[in-house]
Amino acid sequence: MQDYARKLRRGGKQVGFVPTMGALHPGHLELVRISRKQNPFTLASIYVNPLQFGPKEDFKQYPRQLAADLRLLAREKVRAVFTPSDKEMYPEGFSSRLQVTGPLVAGLCAPFRPGHFNGVATVVVKLLGATLPTRLYLGQKDAQQVAVLRQVVKDMNLEVQVVACPIVREWDGLAMSSRNARLSPKGRRIAPILYQGLLAGKIAVKRSESKSSKVLGAIRRVIAGEKKVQLQYLEAVDPVTLAPARLIRPGTMLALAAHLEKVRLIDNIIV
Ligand code: AMP
């Protein structure tokens, strides 16, 4: 991959890069499509990165379907797909890690997933080194990841433009995720309650409620209707700094994580 990427770079080609953990769905493919519109060359990667999973998380159960994924990416005319092995990514003697600190990892997912964003930052910097892209395509579904990686790119003087792409949803509003496949049919029917909650928050804002506590309360009430859903966090934050917002302004992000049937789901909405 590195040789091909270098050739493109030396030839002055614009390259879009879409990093993924595979088990691809239309949310991932939308990133590819956006990249293809903006760059003559689009590269992708499929790698389930052990560094970003905690010891009690679902690294082992994470869905893997490489052959099907490669077919999907070929259909979307991705030029090359980087599918490194763990040995290739972290060979014996690998000794460096990025550490993300400060307000971007003070709230939302970070306190519940210690080390997660360090793992994400480390793998993405490594993948950027291998693919040398002009633009990096990320989904707004993982909003904290976008904010963190923007900061990493800035802090490390990386020459890549971060492009955040809108959340792609199922017909019933559930944010697409590789983890949705792990829900039972019943869980799958329940899961859209998260988005319905966020929409209730948006409606409360439209009706001129500006106190975050009230808006978050409206969301909580909707989600509490489904006993099988355990909310892990629900926050109103600035989408760039991720600082908690006591008052909702245009552009404030409402973000949540919840467990349903042991599957961890995240979602967010901008109001
Ligand atoms: P993952 O394979 O979960 O690591 O995701 C790879 C990329 O796809 C990340 O930038 C995600 O934010 C993005 N992504 C995942 N699901 C969605 C979705 N439903 N809509 C938009 N982007 C998504």
PDB file of N, CA, C and O and ligand atoms in Angstrom, residues 19-22 25 27-28 31 62 137-142 145 165-168 175-176 178, ligand 1:
ATOM      1  N   PRO A  19     -10.798   5.256   6.409  1.00  0.00           N
ATOM      2  CA  PRO A  19     -10.442   4.153   7.304  1.00  0.00           C
ATOM      3  C   PRO A  19     -11.696   3.518   7.904  1.00  0.00           C
ATOM      4  O   PRO A  19     -12.619   4.232   8.314  1.00  0.00           O
ATOM      5  N   THR A  20     -11.735   2.184   7.947  1.00  0.00           N
ATOM      6  CA  THR A  20     -12.886   1.491   8.535  1.00  0.00           C
ATOM      7  C   THR A  20     -12.411   0.262   9.308  1.00  0.00           C
ATOM      8  O   THR A  20     -11.281  -0.177   9.154  1.00  0.00           O
ATOM      9  N   MET A  21     -13.351  -0.275  10.078  1.00  0.00           N
ATOM     10  CA  MET A  21     -13.081  -1.558  10.742  1.00  0.00           C
ATOM     11  C   MET A  21     -13.860  -2.672  10.036  1.00  0.00           C
ATOM     12  O   MET A  21     -14.026  -3.769  10.584  1.00  0.00           O
ATOM     13  N   GLY A  22     -14.358  -2.394   8.837  1.00  0.00           N
ATOM     14  CA  GLY A  22     -15.039  -3.430   8.071  1.00  0.00           C
ATOM     15  C   GLY A  22     -16.470  -3.649   8.515  1.00  0.00           C
ATOM     16  O   GLY A  22     -17.052  -2.807   9.196  1.00  0.00           O
ATOM     17  N   HIS A  25     -21.349  -1.070   5.728  1.00  0.00           N
ATOM     18  CA  HIS A  25     -22.766  -0.787   5.505  1.00  0.00           C
ATOM     19  C   HIS A  25     -22.850   0.522   4.716  1.00  0.00           C
ATOM     20  O   HIS A  25     -21.815   1.159   4.469  1.00  0.00           O
ATOM     21  N   GLY A  27     -23.432   3.434   5.458  1.00  0.00           N
ATOM     22  CA  GLY A  27     -22.778   4.587   6.112  1.00  0.00           C
ATOM     23  C   GLY A  27     -21.324   4.693   5.684  1.00  0.00           C
ATOM     24  O   GLY A  27     -20.832   5.767   5.339  1.00  0.00           O
ATOM     25  N   HIS A  28     -20.631   3.552   5.682  1.00  0.00           N
ATOM     26  CA  HIS A  28     -19.238   3.544   5.226  1.00  0.00           C
ATOM     27  C   HIS A  28     -19.171   3.909   3.737  1.00  0.00           C
ATOM     28  O   HIS A  28     -18.306   4.674   3.315  1.00  0.00           O
ATOM     29  N   LEU A  31     -19.187   7.490   2.802  1.00  0.00           N
ATOM     30  CA  LEU A  31     -17.882   8.173   2.936  1.00  0.00           C
ATOM     31  C   LEU A  31     -17.074   7.970   1.655  1.00  0.00           C
ATOM     32  O   LEU A  31     -16.425   8.896   1.153  1.00  0.00           O
ATOM     33  N   TYR A  62     -16.446  -8.507  17.367  1.00  0.00           N
ATOM     34  CA  TYR A  62     -16.668  -7.496  16.335  1.00  0.00           C
ATOM     35  C   TYR A  62     -16.853  -8.201  14.987  1.00  0.00           C
ATOM     36  O   TYR A  62     -16.060  -9.078  14.638  1.00  0.00           O
ATOM     37  N   TYR A 137     -11.614  10.954   5.361  1.00  0.00           N
ATOM     38  CA  TYR A 137     -13.082  10.975   5.463  1.00  0.00           C
ATOM     39  C   TYR A 137     -13.528  10.226   6.715  1.00  0.00           C
ATOM     40  O   TYR A 137     -13.195   9.049   6.893  1.00  0.00           O
ATOM     41  N   LEU A 138     -14.290  10.938   7.555  1.00  0.00           N
ATOM     42  CA  LEU A 138     -14.765  10.376   8.823  1.00  0.00           C
ATOM     43  C   LEU A 138     -16.261  10.616   8.947  1.00  0.00           C
ATOM     44  O   LEU A 138     -16.776  11.612   8.418  1.00  0.00           O
ATOM     45  N   GLY A 139     -16.943   9.736   9.656  1.00  0.00           N
ATOM     46  CA  GLY A 139     -18.391   9.882   9.841  1.00  0.00           C
ATOM     47  C   GLY A 139     -18.704  10.689  11.094  1.00  0.00           C
ATOM     48  O   GLY A 139     -18.101  10.480  12.149  1.00  0.00           O
ATOM     49  N   GLN A 140     -19.671  11.578  10.961  1.00  0.00           N
ATOM     50  CA  GLN A 140     -20.106  12.413  12.092  1.00  0.00           C
ATOM     51  C   GLN A 140     -20.799  11.564  13.163  1.00  0.00           C
ATOM     52  O   GLN A 140     -20.996  12.008  14.277  1.00  0.00           O
ATOM     53  N   LYS A 141     -21.126  10.318  12.815  1.00  0.00           N
ATOM     54  CA  LYS A 141     -21.712   9.429  13.828  1.00  0.00           C
ATOM     55  C   LYS A 141     -20.759   9.297  15.018  1.00  0.00           C
ATOM     56  O   LYS A 141     -21.186   9.292  16.168  1.00  0.00           O
ATOM     57  N   ASP A 142     -19.465   9.201  14.706  1.00  0.00           N
ATOM     58  CA  ASP A 142     -18.455   9.134  15.771  1.00  0.00           C
ATOM     59  C   ASP A 142     -17.921  10.551  15.982  1.00  0.00           C
ATOM     60  O   ASP A 142     -16.770  10.854  15.638  1.00  0.00           O
ATOM     61  N   GLN A 145     -14.731  11.187  17.838  1.00  0.00           N
ATOM     62  CA  GLN A 145     -13.585  10.741  17.035  1.00  0.00           C
ATOM     63  C   GLN A 145     -13.182  11.824  16.036  1.00  0.00           C
ATOM     64  O   GLN A 145     -11.998  12.101  15.841  1.00  0.00           O
ATOM     65  N   CYS A 165     -18.463  13.590   7.467  1.00  0.00           N
ATOM     66  CA  CYS A 165     -19.619  13.282   6.603  1.00  0.00           C
ATOM     67  C   CYS A 165     -20.845  12.983   7.459  1.00  0.00           C
ATOM     68  O   CYS A 165     -20.726  12.405   8.546  1.00  0.00           O
ATOM     69  N   PRO A 166     -22.043  13.373   6.941  1.00  0.00           N
ATOM     70  CA  PRO A 166     -23.278  13.221   7.740  1.00  0.00           C
ATOM     71  C   PRO A 166     -23.583  11.762   8.108  1.00  0.00           C
ATOM     72  O   PRO A 166     -23.157  10.846   7.419  1.00  0.00           O
ATOM     73  N   ILE A 167     -24.351  11.602   9.172  1.00  0.00           N
ATOM     74  CA  ILE A 167     -24.743  10.261   9.637  1.00  0.00           C
ATOM     75  C   ILE A 167     -25.742   9.648   8.653  1.00  0.00           C
ATOM     76  O   ILE A 167     -26.726  10.301   8.288  1.00  0.00           O
ATOM     77  N   VAL A 168     -25.491   8.414   8.269  1.00  0.00           N
ATOM     78  CA  VAL A 168     -26.445   7.685   7.429  1.00  0.00           C
ATOM     79  C   VAL A 168     -27.289   6.808   8.352  1.00  0.00           C
ATOM     80  O   VAL A 168     -26.753   6.113   9.220  1.00  0.00           O
ATOM     81  N   ALA A 175     -29.135   4.975  13.582  1.00  0.00           N
ATOM     82  CA  ALA A 175     -27.855   5.271  12.919  1.00  0.00           C
ATOM     83  C   ALA A 175     -27.221   3.951  12.494  1.00  0.00           C
ATOM     84  O   ALA A 175     -27.139   3.019  13.292  1.00  0.00           O
ATOM     85  N   MET A 176     -26.810   3.878  11.244  1.00  0.00           N
ATOM     86  CA  MET A 176     -26.197   2.624  10.774  1.00  0.00           C
ATOM     87  C   MET A 176     -24.907   2.370  11.529  1.00  0.00           C
ATOM     88  O   MET A 176     -24.139   3.292  11.796  1.00  0.00           O
ATOM     89  N   SER A 178     -21.985  -1.134  12.299  1.00  0.00           N
ATOM     90  CA  SER A 178     -21.650  -2.557  12.142  1.00  0.00           C
ATOM     91  C   SER A 178     -22.198  -3.339  13.326  1.00  0.00           C
ATOM     92  O   SER A 178     -22.491  -4.527  13.222  1.00  0.00           O
TER      93      SER A 178
HETATM   94  P1  AMP B   1     -15.977   2.023  11.794  1.00  0.00           P
HETATM   95  O1  AMP B   1     -15.851   0.920  10.797  1.00  0.00           O
HETATM   96  O2  AMP B   1     -17.101   1.848  12.742  1.00  0.00           O
HETATM   97  O3  AMP B   1     -14.665   2.343  12.464  1.00  0.00           O
HETATM   98  O4  AMP B   1     -16.346   3.312  10.953  1.00  0.00           O
HETATM   99  C1  AMP B   1     -15.519   3.764   9.921  1.00  0.00           C
HETATM  100  C2  AMP B   1     -15.947   5.153   9.538  1.00  0.00           C
HETATM  101  O5  AMP B   1     -17.299   5.121   9.078  1.00  0.00           O
HETATM  102  C3  AMP B   1     -15.904   6.125  10.722  1.00  0.00           C
HETATM  103  O6  AMP B   1     -15.418   7.374  10.267  1.00  0.00           O
HETATM  104  C4  AMP B   1     -17.346   6.199  11.128  1.00  0.00           C
HETATM  105  O7  AMP B   1     -17.696   7.409  11.759  1.00  0.00           O
HETATM  106  C5  AMP B   1     -18.043   6.082   9.796  1.00  0.00           C
HETATM  107  N1  AMP B   1     -19.428   5.641   9.967  1.00  0.00           N
HETATM  108  C6  AMP B   1     -19.853   4.545  10.629  1.00  0.00           C
HETATM  109  N2  AMP B   1     -21.203   4.492  10.639  1.00  0.00           N
HETATM  110  C7  AMP B   1     -21.635   5.599   9.985  1.00  0.00           C
HETATM  111  C8  AMP B   1     -22.927   6.117   9.668  1.00  0.00           C
HETATM  112  N3  AMP B   1     -24.047   5.516  10.035  1.00  0.00           N
HETATM  113  N4  AMP B   1     -22.992   7.276   8.975  1.00  0.00           N
HETATM  114  C9  AMP B   1     -21.855   7.915   8.599  1.00  0.00           C
HETATM  115  N5  AMP B   1     -20.612   7.472   8.857  1.00  0.00           N
HETATM  116  C10 AMP B   1     -20.496   6.327   9.544  1.00  0.00           C
END
